[in-house]
């Protein structure tokens, strides 16, 4: 009996998939999440736990090196596939499963990985998928930053059991579980979404304060600097993103940490796919309406409600409430697939009521990332973040209110007015996407916050960097 071949077949029967989402890859990500949930294939929490690396989205040269570093961290047996668009996901998953179970492919992979290690290469360029696959590029190499613990504390609790959409009671109804800290990966929780992140991996070797010296594994050495009390403490320069789970794809925030407090934060220029995507997925109805195509308000309401459910799922995953994050994604997918209002309204009412009444989620998010409505308006922020003002709690509650409103208007036939009706992130003005204003808020909100709270702040704004990287004709017309 060939034990190796038997083990490969067992691994390929239900592979664990690590999802790396590139800018412009929203549609591919949504399709991948839907198909993996249908197949009951788990999303890996870290590269070390993954069998298949699925790169979702159009080719982005600036992120080649970052993707290769993720690939390097996957142990053999492993397979790497690329799905540029939603239509490519099914074939990519089938290819990944086939390669994972192929003894010949794994022997080749093990041989090339060993040769690359002896030559000092990362091994990522040895397994290419053709012209559209990631090569070794000239990216900054920063994957993400240190692991956080999903909010302000570990308070576990037991509320009433939640009856989930499949009709089964889940005793984890409102128990934001805390995921295990691991410095080595693309953090993901129960649905591939935790708060984990990856150290700088050499992209910031010069920040360490000790010349170019780095710790083993590529992490930068800590320097020293005065904190807010005048004490001299170690400073560590790391990057959050751009391939962090439950994180805006393509967003890189470079932070300076003293202990677990963000001393400084800077948002890097977003990575751009090549060629540029024609439009941002979530803003597509508004772009079509601006181009003169008739689009009803009901169509826009459906896309906006699905976008808010997607954002809410990210926030719930970062907070550790993976069961309800899965419910949010299932409702999101039902809306995108055209489910009638009478079928989804009762389920969404129950879901939003559970989330809105959660005392633990309120406790985890209250008082962090506070921004006043006037400050938001002065910064050009509109949409839910502009109307909510306040803190993370106020922003996710605004999402809940907007979702309830939109699902009652799925059949509204009146025409969409793109210059007046908000897109999911707000209103487009002078060809400036609303996510640009959200990104500008981040450094000020993150500075002084604990690292655990930083993930929640970003998730509560959830800027869509696809809006910042679309082709010039993919923007909504001016007022």
PDB file of N, CA and C in Angstrom, residues 371-408:
ATOM      1  N   UNK A 371     -15.445  59.266  16.451  1.00  0.00           N
ATOM      2  CA  UNK A 371     -15.352  60.408  15.552  1.00  0.00           C
ATOM      3  C   UNK A 371     -16.705  61.111  15.545  1.00  0.00           C
ATOM      4  N   UNK A 372     -16.699  62.405  15.743  1.00  0.00           N
ATOM      5  CA  UNK A 372     -17.937  63.154  15.771  1.00  0.00           C
ATOM      6  C   UNK A 372     -18.515  63.359  14.383  1.00  0.00           C
ATOM      7  N   UNK A 373     -19.818  63.604  14.317  1.00  0.00           N
ATOM      8  CA  UNK A 373     -20.459  63.821  13.019  1.00  0.00           C
ATOM      9  C   UNK A 373     -19.889  65.045  12.318  1.00  0.00           C
ATOM     10  N   UNK A 374     -19.546  66.085  13.082  1.00  0.00           N
ATOM     11  CA  UNK A 374     -18.973  67.288  12.462  1.00  0.00           C
ATOM     12  C   UNK A 374     -17.593  66.989  11.895  1.00  0.00           C
ATOM     13  N   UNK A 375     -16.762  66.264  12.658  1.00  0.00           N
ATOM     14  CA  UNK A 375     -15.436  65.909  12.149  1.00  0.00           C
ATOM     15  C   UNK A 375     -15.542  65.024  10.915  1.00  0.00           C
ATOM     16  N   UNK A 376     -16.508  64.107  10.942  1.00  0.00           N
ATOM     17  CA  UNK A 376     -16.702  63.246   9.780  1.00  0.00           C
ATOM     18  C   UNK A 376     -17.118  64.071   8.571  1.00  0.00           C
ATOM     19  N   UNK A 377     -18.018  65.006   8.773  1.00  0.00           N
ATOM     20  CA  UNK A 377     -18.467  65.847   7.664  1.00  0.00           C
ATOM     21  C   UNK A 377     -17.320  66.690   7.123  1.00  0.00           C
ATOM     22  N   UNK A 378     -16.504  67.265   8.009  1.00  0.00           N
ATOM     23  CA  UNK A 378     -15.365  68.083   7.569  1.00  0.00           C
ATOM     24  C   UNK A 378     -14.351  67.250   6.784  1.00  0.00           C
ATOM     25  N   UNK A 379     -14.258  65.961   7.111  1.00  0.00           N
ATOM     26  CA  UNK A 379     -13.321  65.071   6.406  1.00  0.00           C
ATOM     27  C   UNK A 379     -13.900  64.541   5.103  1.00  0.00           C
ATOM     28  N   UNK A 380     -15.156  64.890   4.801  1.00  0.00           N
ATOM     29  CA  UNK A 380     -15.786  64.411   3.576  1.00  0.00           C
ATOM     30  C   UNK A 380     -16.419  63.053   3.693  1.00  0.00           C
ATOM     31  N   UNK A 381     -16.561  62.552   4.930  1.00  0.00           N
ATOM     32  CA  UNK A 381     -17.153  61.231   5.137  1.00  0.00           C
ATOM     33  C   UNK A 381     -18.669  61.345   5.033  1.00  0.00           C
ATOM     34  N   UNK A 382     -19.255  60.433   4.275  1.00  0.00           N
ATOM     35  CA  UNK A 382     -20.709  60.378   4.150  1.00  0.00           C
ATOM     36  C   UNK A 382     -21.147  58.943   4.379  1.00  0.00           C
ATOM     37  N   UNK A 383     -22.365  58.616   3.994  1.00  0.00           N
ATOM     38  CA  UNK A 383     -22.832  57.253   4.149  1.00  0.00           C
ATOM     39  C   UNK A 383     -23.033  56.879   5.607  1.00  0.00           C
ATOM     40  N   UNK A 384     -23.022  55.581   5.934  1.00  0.00           N
ATOM     41  CA  UNK A 384     -23.280  55.147   7.315  1.00  0.00           C
ATOM     42  C   UNK A 384     -22.301  55.728   8.332  1.00  0.00           C
ATOM     43  N   UNK A 385     -21.025  55.790   7.994  1.00  0.00           N
ATOM     44  CA  UNK A 385     -20.042  56.313   8.945  1.00  0.00           C
ATOM     45  C   UNK A 385     -20.287  57.785   9.235  1.00  0.00           C
ATOM     46  N   UNK A 386     -20.687  58.543   8.218  1.00  0.00           N
ATOM     47  CA  UNK A 386     -20.963  59.954   8.425  1.00  0.00           C
ATOM     48  C   UNK A 386     -22.220  60.185   9.240  1.00  0.00           C
ATOM     49  N   UNK A 387     -23.257  59.391   9.003  1.00  0.00           N
ATOM     50  CA  UNK A 387     -24.511  59.564   9.741  1.00  0.00           C
ATOM     51  C   UNK A 387     -24.388  59.087  11.176  1.00  0.00           C
ATOM     52  N   UNK A 388     -23.616  58.034  11.396  1.00  0.00           N
ATOM     53  CA  UNK A 388     -23.525  57.451  12.734  1.00  0.00           C
ATOM     54  C   UNK A 388     -22.704  58.319  13.667  1.00  0.00           C
ATOM     55  N   UNK A 389     -21.561  58.849  13.180  1.00  0.00           N
ATOM     56  CA  UNK A 389     -20.654  59.517  14.095  1.00  0.00           C
ATOM     57  C   UNK A 389     -20.245  58.537  15.186  1.00  0.00           C
ATOM     58  N   UNK A 390     -19.876  59.055  16.353  1.00  0.00           N
ATOM     59  CA  UNK A 390     -19.646  58.200  17.505  1.00  0.00           C
ATOM     60  C   UNK A 390     -18.530  57.205  17.332  1.00  0.00           C
ATOM     61  N   UNK A 391     -18.719  56.006  17.918  1.00  0.00           N
ATOM     62  CA  UNK A 391     -17.662  55.007  18.000  1.00  0.00           C
ATOM     63  C   UNK A 391     -18.005  53.781  17.153  1.00  0.00           C
ATOM     64  N   UNK A 392     -17.249  52.702  17.362  1.00  0.00           N
ATOM     65  CA  UNK A 392     -17.470  51.482  16.585  1.00  0.00           C
ATOM     66  C   UNK A 392     -18.885  50.954  16.795  1.00  0.00           C
ATOM     67  N   UNK A 393     -19.380  51.017  18.026  1.00  0.00           N
ATOM     68  CA  UNK A 393     -20.742  50.554  18.308  1.00  0.00           C
ATOM     69  C   UNK A 393     -21.764  51.323  17.493  1.00  0.00           C
ATOM     70  N   UNK A 394     -21.636  52.638  17.455  1.00  0.00           N
ATOM     71  CA  UNK A 394     -22.580  53.463  16.694  1.00  0.00           C
ATOM     72  C   UNK A 394     -22.536  53.125  15.209  1.00  0.00           C
ATOM     73  N   UNK A 395     -21.350  52.827  14.697  1.00  0.00           N
ATOM     74  CA  UNK A 395     -21.244  52.560  13.265  1.00  0.00           C
ATOM     75  C   UNK A 395     -21.872  51.214  12.889  1.00  0.00           C
ATOM     76  N   UNK A 396     -21.646  50.159  13.690  1.00  0.00           N
ATOM     77  CA  UNK A 396     -22.273  48.894  13.287  1.00  0.00           C
ATOM     78  C   UNK A 396     -23.777  48.936  13.507  1.00  0.00           C
ATOM     79  N   UNK A 397     -24.241  49.712  14.472  1.00  0.00           N
ATOM     80  CA  UNK A 397     -25.692  49.854  14.642  1.00  0.00           C
ATOM     81  C   UNK A 397     -26.313  50.635  13.484  1.00  0.00           C
ATOM     82  N   UNK A 398     -25.567  51.558  12.912  1.00  0.00           N
ATOM     83  CA  UNK A 398     -26.055  52.256  11.724  1.00  0.00           C
ATOM     84  C   UNK A 398     -26.169  51.294  10.550  1.00  0.00           C
ATOM     85  N   UNK A 399     -25.210  50.382  10.425  1.00  0.00           N
ATOM     86  CA  UNK A 399     -25.326  49.342   9.388  1.00  0.00           C
ATOM     87  C   UNK A 399     -26.611  48.535   9.582  1.00  0.00           C
ATOM     88  N   UNK A 400     -26.882  48.147  10.825  1.00  0.00           N
ATOM     89  CA  UNK A 400     -28.082  47.358  11.090  1.00  0.00           C
ATOM     90  C   UNK A 400     -29.343  48.105  10.673  1.00  0.00           C
ATOM     91  N   UNK A 401     -29.410  49.397  11.015  1.00  0.00           N
ATOM     92  CA  UNK A 401     -30.588  50.187  10.645  1.00  0.00           C
ATOM     93  C   UNK A 401     -30.715  50.314   9.131  1.00  0.00           C
ATOM     94  N   UNK A 402     -29.582  50.525   8.456  1.00  0.00           N
ATOM     95  CA  UNK A 402     -29.616  50.667   6.995  1.00  0.00           C
ATOM     96  C   UNK A 402     -30.005  49.355   6.315  1.00  0.00           C
ATOM     97  N   UNK A 403     -29.552  48.237   6.854  1.00  0.00           N
ATOM     98  CA  UNK A 403     -29.921  46.940   6.276  1.00  0.00           C
ATOM     99  C   UNK A 403     -31.427  46.731   6.384  1.00  0.00           C
ATOM    100  N   UNK A 404     -31.991  47.001   7.552  1.00  0.00           N
ATOM    101  CA  UNK A 404     -33.438  46.829   7.735  1.00  0.00           C
ATOM    102  C   UNK A 404     -34.220  47.725   6.779  1.00  0.00           C
ATOM    103  N   UNK A 405     -33.752  48.936   6.586  1.00  0.00           N
ATOM    104  CA  UNK A 405     -34.439  49.855   5.667  1.00  0.00           C
ATOM    105  C   UNK A 405     -34.350  49.361   4.233  1.00  0.00           C
ATOM    106  N   UNK A 406     -33.162  48.931   3.817  1.00  0.00           N
ATOM    107  CA  UNK A 406     -32.966  48.564   2.414  1.00  0.00           C
ATOM    108  C   UNK A 406     -33.728  47.301   2.028  1.00  0.00           C
ATOM    109  N   UNK A 407     -33.803  46.320   2.929  1.00  0.00           N
ATOM    110  CA  UNK A 407     -34.472  45.075   2.544  1.00  0.00           C
ATOM    111  C   UNK A 407     -35.985  45.256   2.412  1.00  0.00           C
ATOM    112  N   UNK A 408     -36.488  46.362   2.923  1.00  0.00           N
ATOM    113  CA  UNK A 408     -37.911  46.659   2.725  1.00  0.00           C
ATOM    114  C   UNK A 408     -38.157  47.371   1.402  1.00  0.00           C
TER     115      UNK A 408
END
